[in-house]
């Protein structure tokens, strides 16, 4: 847009890339204070939240080592801990949670759910459709810079997958996409599609539930 008005909330936090706003020559502890100041907090306010941040990140003694020696997972832990410790009106997360072990990801989403329940707007950018389906309420699908769908998050993931595999799915009467070659799939009594992954050309998308019969 070349014309318009944007009303900015009082505070916006973002995880746009790993370690965004971190100085690699500073320790983790120093970067917590640096990041806090970038978000508009005083040193006293960061002091109040520091124990929570350290506990959430859970990187132990590495907190006092230079960030440049951190793994990508450790960087994510500390960066995420800082952002979620500061309650903002808008939190932007761009693919960052693709890194990190399953336990930490679960802890992150639990915290995000808490923020949602308190009224924080979370802009979650991801190609991980299951994350979008399980966490988001609404979904926006972009294709070549243009919006092609806005609405229910589950439907948005279907639209996204259909745009990625346009020649391999077709919409069913129920609004979900089923395999174009249905001879390679069978429906059970509950209407679920049983897909045999050892057969070539099988792709099934939708919200109706799918069962995979793994052939040995």
PDB file of C-alpha atoms in Angstrom, residues 13-176:
ATOM      1  CA  UNK A  13       6.971  -8.189  20.136  1.00  0.00           C
ATOM      2  CA  UNK A  14       8.265 -10.424  17.362  1.00  0.00           C
ATOM      3  CA  UNK A  15      10.239 -13.586  16.708  1.00  0.00           C
ATOM      4  CA  UNK A  16      11.071 -13.041  13.062  1.00  0.00           C
ATOM      5  CA  UNK A  17      14.265 -15.054  13.017  1.00  0.00           C
ATOM      6  CA  UNK A  18      16.435 -16.852  15.526  1.00  0.00           C
ATOM      7  CA  UNK A  19      18.272 -14.444  17.772  1.00  0.00           C
ATOM      8  CA  UNK A  20      16.680 -11.381  16.252  1.00  0.00           C
ATOM      9  CA  UNK A  21      17.966  -8.434  18.279  1.00  0.00           C
ATOM     10  CA  UNK A  22      20.690 -10.494  19.983  1.00  0.00           C
ATOM     11  CA  UNK A  23      24.330  -9.406  19.957  1.00  0.00           C
ATOM     12  CA  UNK A  24      26.549 -12.497  19.434  1.00  0.00           C
ATOM     13  CA  UNK A  25      29.355 -10.880  21.451  1.00  0.00           C
ATOM     14  CA  UNK A  26      27.114 -10.525  24.523  1.00  0.00           C
ATOM     15  CA  UNK A  27      26.230 -13.278  26.970  1.00  0.00           C
ATOM     16  CA  UNK A  28      22.717 -14.628  27.170  1.00  0.00           C
ATOM     17  CA  UNK A  29      22.137 -12.658  30.346  1.00  0.00           C
ATOM     18  CA  UNK A  30      23.294  -9.412  28.721  1.00  0.00           C
ATOM     19  CA  UNK A  31      21.097 -10.080  25.700  1.00  0.00           C
ATOM     20  CA  UNK A  32      18.039 -10.524  27.911  1.00  0.00           C
ATOM     21  CA  UNK A  33      18.535  -6.951  29.143  1.00  0.00           C
ATOM     22  CA  UNK A  34      19.338  -5.712  25.636  1.00  0.00           C
ATOM     23  CA  UNK A  35      16.206  -7.325  24.200  1.00  0.00           C
ATOM     24  CA  UNK A  36      14.113  -6.001  27.055  1.00  0.00           C
ATOM     25  CA  UNK A  37      15.316  -2.454  26.422  1.00  0.00           C
ATOM     26  CA  UNK A  38      14.463  -2.797  22.705  1.00  0.00           C
ATOM     27  CA  UNK A  39      10.936  -3.717  23.778  1.00  0.00           C
ATOM     28  CA  UNK A  40      10.699  -0.585  25.912  1.00  0.00           C
ATOM     29  CA  UNK A  41      11.336  -2.064  29.368  1.00  0.00           C
ATOM     30  CA  UNK A  42      13.465  -0.457  32.051  1.00  0.00           C
ATOM     31  CA  UNK A  43      16.253  -2.404  33.733  1.00  0.00           C
ATOM     32  CA  UNK A  44      14.125  -2.679  36.876  1.00  0.00           C
ATOM     33  CA  UNK A  45      11.270  -4.222  34.858  1.00  0.00           C
ATOM     34  CA  UNK A  46      13.627  -6.762  33.297  1.00  0.00           C
ATOM     35  CA  UNK A  47      14.985  -7.534  36.778  1.00  0.00           C
ATOM     36  CA  UNK A  48      11.452  -8.455  37.857  1.00  0.00           C
ATOM     37  CA  UNK A  49      11.017 -10.858  34.937  1.00  0.00           C
ATOM     38  CA  UNK A  50      14.541 -12.238  34.746  1.00  0.00           C
ATOM     39  CA  UNK A  51      14.011 -15.339  36.918  1.00  0.00           C
ATOM     40  CA  UNK A  52      10.960 -16.300  34.848  1.00  0.00           C
ATOM     41  CA  UNK A  53      12.910 -15.827  31.593  1.00  0.00           C
ATOM     42  CA  UNK A  54      15.848 -17.912  32.836  1.00  0.00           C
ATOM     43  CA  UNK A  55      13.563 -20.700  34.050  1.00  0.00           C
ATOM     44  CA  UNK A  56      11.545 -20.760  30.814  1.00  0.00           C
ATOM     45  CA  UNK A  57      14.656 -20.831  28.598  1.00  0.00           C
ATOM     46  CA  UNK A  58      16.204 -23.543  30.811  1.00  0.00           C
ATOM     47  CA  UNK A  59      19.696 -23.371  29.275  1.00  0.00           C
ATOM     48  CA  UNK A  60      21.571 -23.558  32.578  1.00  0.00           C
ATOM     49  CA  UNK A  61      25.085 -22.150  32.763  1.00  0.00           C
ATOM     50  CA  UNK A  62      24.979 -21.203  29.081  1.00  0.00           C
ATOM     51  CA  UNK A  63      23.038 -18.127  30.165  1.00  0.00           C
ATOM     52  CA  UNK A  64      26.405 -16.557  31.102  1.00  0.00           C
ATOM     53  CA  UNK A  65      28.219 -17.631  27.935  1.00  0.00           C
ATOM     54  CA  UNK A  66      28.469 -15.698  24.672  1.00  0.00           C
ATOM     55  CA  UNK A  67      25.438 -16.124  22.438  1.00  0.00           C
ATOM     56  CA  UNK A  68      27.698 -16.831  19.451  1.00  0.00           C
ATOM     57  CA  UNK A  69      28.453 -20.298  20.870  1.00  0.00           C
ATOM     58  CA  UNK A  70      24.750 -21.179  21.195  1.00  0.00           C
ATOM     59  CA  UNK A  71      23.054 -23.810  19.082  1.00  0.00           C
ATOM     60  CA  UNK A  72      19.974 -22.723  17.127  1.00  0.00           C
ATOM     61  CA  UNK A  73      17.793 -24.484  19.695  1.00  0.00           C
ATOM     62  CA  UNK A  74      19.363 -22.613  22.611  1.00  0.00           C
ATOM     63  CA  UNK A  75      18.996 -19.334  20.739  1.00  0.00           C
ATOM     64  CA  UNK A  76      15.297 -20.057  20.215  1.00  0.00           C
ATOM     65  CA  UNK A  77      14.782 -20.935  23.867  1.00  0.00           C
ATOM     66  CA  UNK A  78      16.211 -17.660  25.104  1.00  0.00           C
ATOM     67  CA  UNK A  79      14.630 -15.475  22.420  1.00  0.00           C
ATOM     68  CA  UNK A  80      11.201 -17.010  22.942  1.00  0.00           C
ATOM     69  CA  UNK A  81      11.481 -16.783  26.727  1.00  0.00           C
ATOM     70  CA  UNK A  82      12.120 -13.027  26.503  1.00  0.00           C
ATOM     71  CA  UNK A  83       9.226 -12.384  24.120  1.00  0.00           C
ATOM     72  CA  UNK A  84       6.590 -14.343  26.051  1.00  0.00           C
ATOM     73  CA  UNK A  85       7.698 -12.944  29.417  1.00  0.00           C
ATOM     74  CA  UNK A  86       6.695  -9.481  28.211  1.00  0.00           C
ATOM     75  CA  UNK A  87       2.951  -9.286  27.770  1.00  0.00           C
ATOM     76  CA  UNK A  88       2.338  -7.404  24.548  1.00  0.00           C
ATOM     77  CA  UNK A  89      -0.779  -6.502  22.611  1.00  0.00           C
ATOM     78  CA  UNK A  90       0.576  -8.122  19.442  1.00  0.00           C
ATOM     79  CA  UNK A  91       3.071 -10.999  19.179  1.00  0.00           C
ATOM     80  CA  UNK A  92       4.442 -11.955  15.754  1.00  0.00           C
ATOM     81  CA  UNK A  93       6.018 -15.415  15.327  1.00  0.00           C
ATOM     82  CA  UNK A  94       7.514 -16.267  11.937  1.00  0.00           C
ATOM     83  CA  UNK A  95       8.476 -19.964  11.617  1.00  0.00           C
ATOM     84  CA  UNK A  96      10.620 -19.737  14.753  1.00  0.00           C
ATOM     85  CA  UNK A  97       8.985 -22.680  16.540  1.00  0.00           C
ATOM     86  CA  UNK A  98      10.143 -25.055  13.828  1.00  0.00           C
ATOM     87  CA  UNK A  99      13.305 -25.331  15.947  1.00  0.00           C
ATOM     88  CA  UNK A 100      13.391 -26.916  19.385  1.00  0.00           C
ATOM     89  CA  UNK A 101      12.569 -30.279  20.923  1.00  0.00           C
ATOM     90  CA  UNK A 102       8.995 -31.516  21.352  1.00  0.00           C
ATOM     91  CA  UNK A 103       8.878 -30.774  25.085  1.00  0.00           C
ATOM     92  CA  UNK A 104       9.964 -27.160  24.606  1.00  0.00           C
ATOM     93  CA  UNK A 105       7.507 -26.679  21.733  1.00  0.00           C
ATOM     94  CA  UNK A 106       4.719 -27.944  23.988  1.00  0.00           C
ATOM     95  CA  UNK A 107       5.757 -25.472  26.692  1.00  0.00           C
ATOM     96  CA  UNK A 108       5.799 -22.669  24.115  1.00  0.00           C
ATOM     97  CA  UNK A 109       2.304 -23.405  22.867  1.00  0.00           C
ATOM     98  CA  UNK A 110       0.982 -23.666  26.410  1.00  0.00           C
ATOM     99  CA  UNK A 111       2.330 -20.176  27.084  1.00  0.00           C
ATOM    100  CA  UNK A 112       0.911 -18.893  23.793  1.00  0.00           C
ATOM    101  CA  UNK A 113      -2.512 -20.242  24.741  1.00  0.00           C
ATOM    102  CA  UNK A 114      -2.241 -18.328  28.023  1.00  0.00           C
ATOM    103  CA  UNK A 115      -1.444 -15.133  26.124  1.00  0.00           C
ATOM    104  CA  UNK A 116      -4.371 -15.720  23.757  1.00  0.00           C
ATOM    105  CA  UNK A 117      -6.747 -16.173  26.671  1.00  0.00           C
ATOM    106  CA  UNK A 118      -5.602 -12.797  28.035  1.00  0.00           C
ATOM    107  CA  UNK A 119      -6.408 -11.029  24.785  1.00  0.00           C
ATOM    108  CA  UNK A 120      -3.006 -10.942  23.056  1.00  0.00           C
ATOM    109  CA  UNK A 121      -3.237 -10.989  19.261  1.00  0.00           C
ATOM    110  CA  UNK A 122      -0.796 -13.588  17.889  1.00  0.00           C
ATOM    111  CA  UNK A 123       0.259 -13.461  14.250  1.00  0.00           C
ATOM    112  CA  UNK A 124       1.602 -16.963  13.604  1.00  0.00           C
ATOM    113  CA  UNK A 125       3.397 -17.366  10.266  1.00  0.00           C
ATOM    114  CA  UNK A 126       4.172 -20.947   9.277  1.00  0.00           C
ATOM    115  CA  UNK A 127       4.113 -23.599   6.555  1.00  0.00           C
ATOM    116  CA  UNK A 128       3.562 -26.259   9.249  1.00  0.00           C
ATOM    117  CA  UNK A 129      -0.115 -26.948   8.602  1.00  0.00           C
ATOM    118  CA  UNK A 130      -0.664 -29.070  11.711  1.00  0.00           C
ATOM    119  CA  UNK A 131       0.619 -26.263  13.932  1.00  0.00           C
ATOM    120  CA  UNK A 132      -1.708 -23.818  12.207  1.00  0.00           C
ATOM    121  CA  UNK A 133      -4.693 -26.173  12.502  1.00  0.00           C
ATOM    122  CA  UNK A 134      -4.152 -26.918  16.172  1.00  0.00           C
ATOM    123  CA  UNK A 135      -3.303 -23.394  17.349  1.00  0.00           C
ATOM    124  CA  UNK A 136      -4.852 -20.734  15.117  1.00  0.00           C
ATOM    125  CA  UNK A 137      -8.459 -19.578  14.979  1.00  0.00           C
ATOM    126  CA  UNK A 138      -8.227 -17.825  11.610  1.00  0.00           C
ATOM    127  CA  UNK A 139      -5.954 -18.363   8.634  1.00  0.00           C
ATOM    128  CA  UNK A 140      -4.750 -16.183   5.788  1.00  0.00           C
ATOM    129  CA  UNK A 141      -3.314 -17.952   2.736  1.00  0.00           C
ATOM    130  CA  UNK A 142      -0.937 -16.003   0.521  1.00  0.00           C
ATOM    131  CA  UNK A 143       0.105 -16.977  -2.973  1.00  0.00           C
ATOM    132  CA  UNK A 144       2.640 -14.872  -4.869  1.00  0.00           C
ATOM    133  CA  UNK A 145       1.989 -11.988  -2.519  1.00  0.00           C
ATOM    134  CA  UNK A 146      -1.796 -12.036  -2.926  1.00  0.00           C
ATOM    135  CA  UNK A 147      -4.397 -13.182  -0.419  1.00  0.00           C
ATOM    136  CA  UNK A 148      -6.317 -16.172  -1.795  1.00  0.00           C
ATOM    137  CA  UNK A 149      -8.201 -17.113   1.373  1.00  0.00           C
ATOM    138  CA  UNK A 150      -9.133 -15.660   4.764  1.00  0.00           C
ATOM    139  CA  UNK A 151     -11.262 -17.580   7.237  1.00  0.00           C
ATOM    140  CA  UNK A 152     -11.314 -20.681   9.399  1.00  0.00           C
ATOM    141  CA  UNK A 153      -7.774 -21.949  10.090  1.00  0.00           C
ATOM    142  CA  UNK A 154      -8.541 -25.573   9.199  1.00  0.00           C
ATOM    143  CA  UNK A 155     -10.031 -24.563   5.872  1.00  0.00           C
ATOM    144  CA  UNK A 156      -7.050 -22.273   5.301  1.00  0.00           C
ATOM    145  CA  UNK A 157      -4.638 -25.204   5.588  1.00  0.00           C
ATOM    146  CA  UNK A 158      -6.685 -27.123   3.029  1.00  0.00           C
ATOM    147  CA  UNK A 159      -6.564 -24.152   0.652  1.00  0.00           C
ATOM    148  CA  UNK A 160      -2.811 -23.906   1.173  1.00  0.00           C
ATOM    149  CA  UNK A 161      -2.216 -27.604   0.435  1.00  0.00           C
ATOM    150  CA  UNK A 162      -4.490 -27.417  -2.592  1.00  0.00           C
ATOM    151  CA  UNK A 163      -2.434 -24.493  -3.923  1.00  0.00           C
ATOM    152  CA  UNK A 164       0.799 -26.435  -3.389  1.00  0.00           C
ATOM    153  CA  UNK A 165      -0.550 -29.582  -5.088  1.00  0.00           C
ATOM    154  CA  UNK A 166      -3.097 -28.191  -7.585  1.00  0.00           C
ATOM    155  CA  UNK A 167      -2.959 -31.211  -9.911  1.00  0.00           C
ATOM    156  CA  UNK A 168      -3.163 -33.879  -7.255  1.00  0.00           C
ATOM    157  CA  UNK A 169      -6.384 -33.053  -5.405  1.00  0.00           C
ATOM    158  CA  UNK A 170      -9.980 -32.356  -6.248  1.00  0.00           C
ATOM    159  CA  UNK A 171     -12.674 -30.971  -3.954  1.00  0.00           C
ATOM    160  CA  UNK A 172     -15.298 -33.411  -2.687  1.00  0.00           C
ATOM    161  CA  UNK A 173     -18.943 -32.602  -1.999  1.00  0.00           C
ATOM    162  CA  UNK A 174     -18.081 -32.159   1.675  1.00  0.00           C
ATOM    163  CA  UNK A 175     -15.559 -29.454   0.808  1.00  0.00           C
ATOM    164  CA  UNK A 176     -12.409 -31.472   1.497  1.00  0.00           C
TER     165      UNK A 176
END
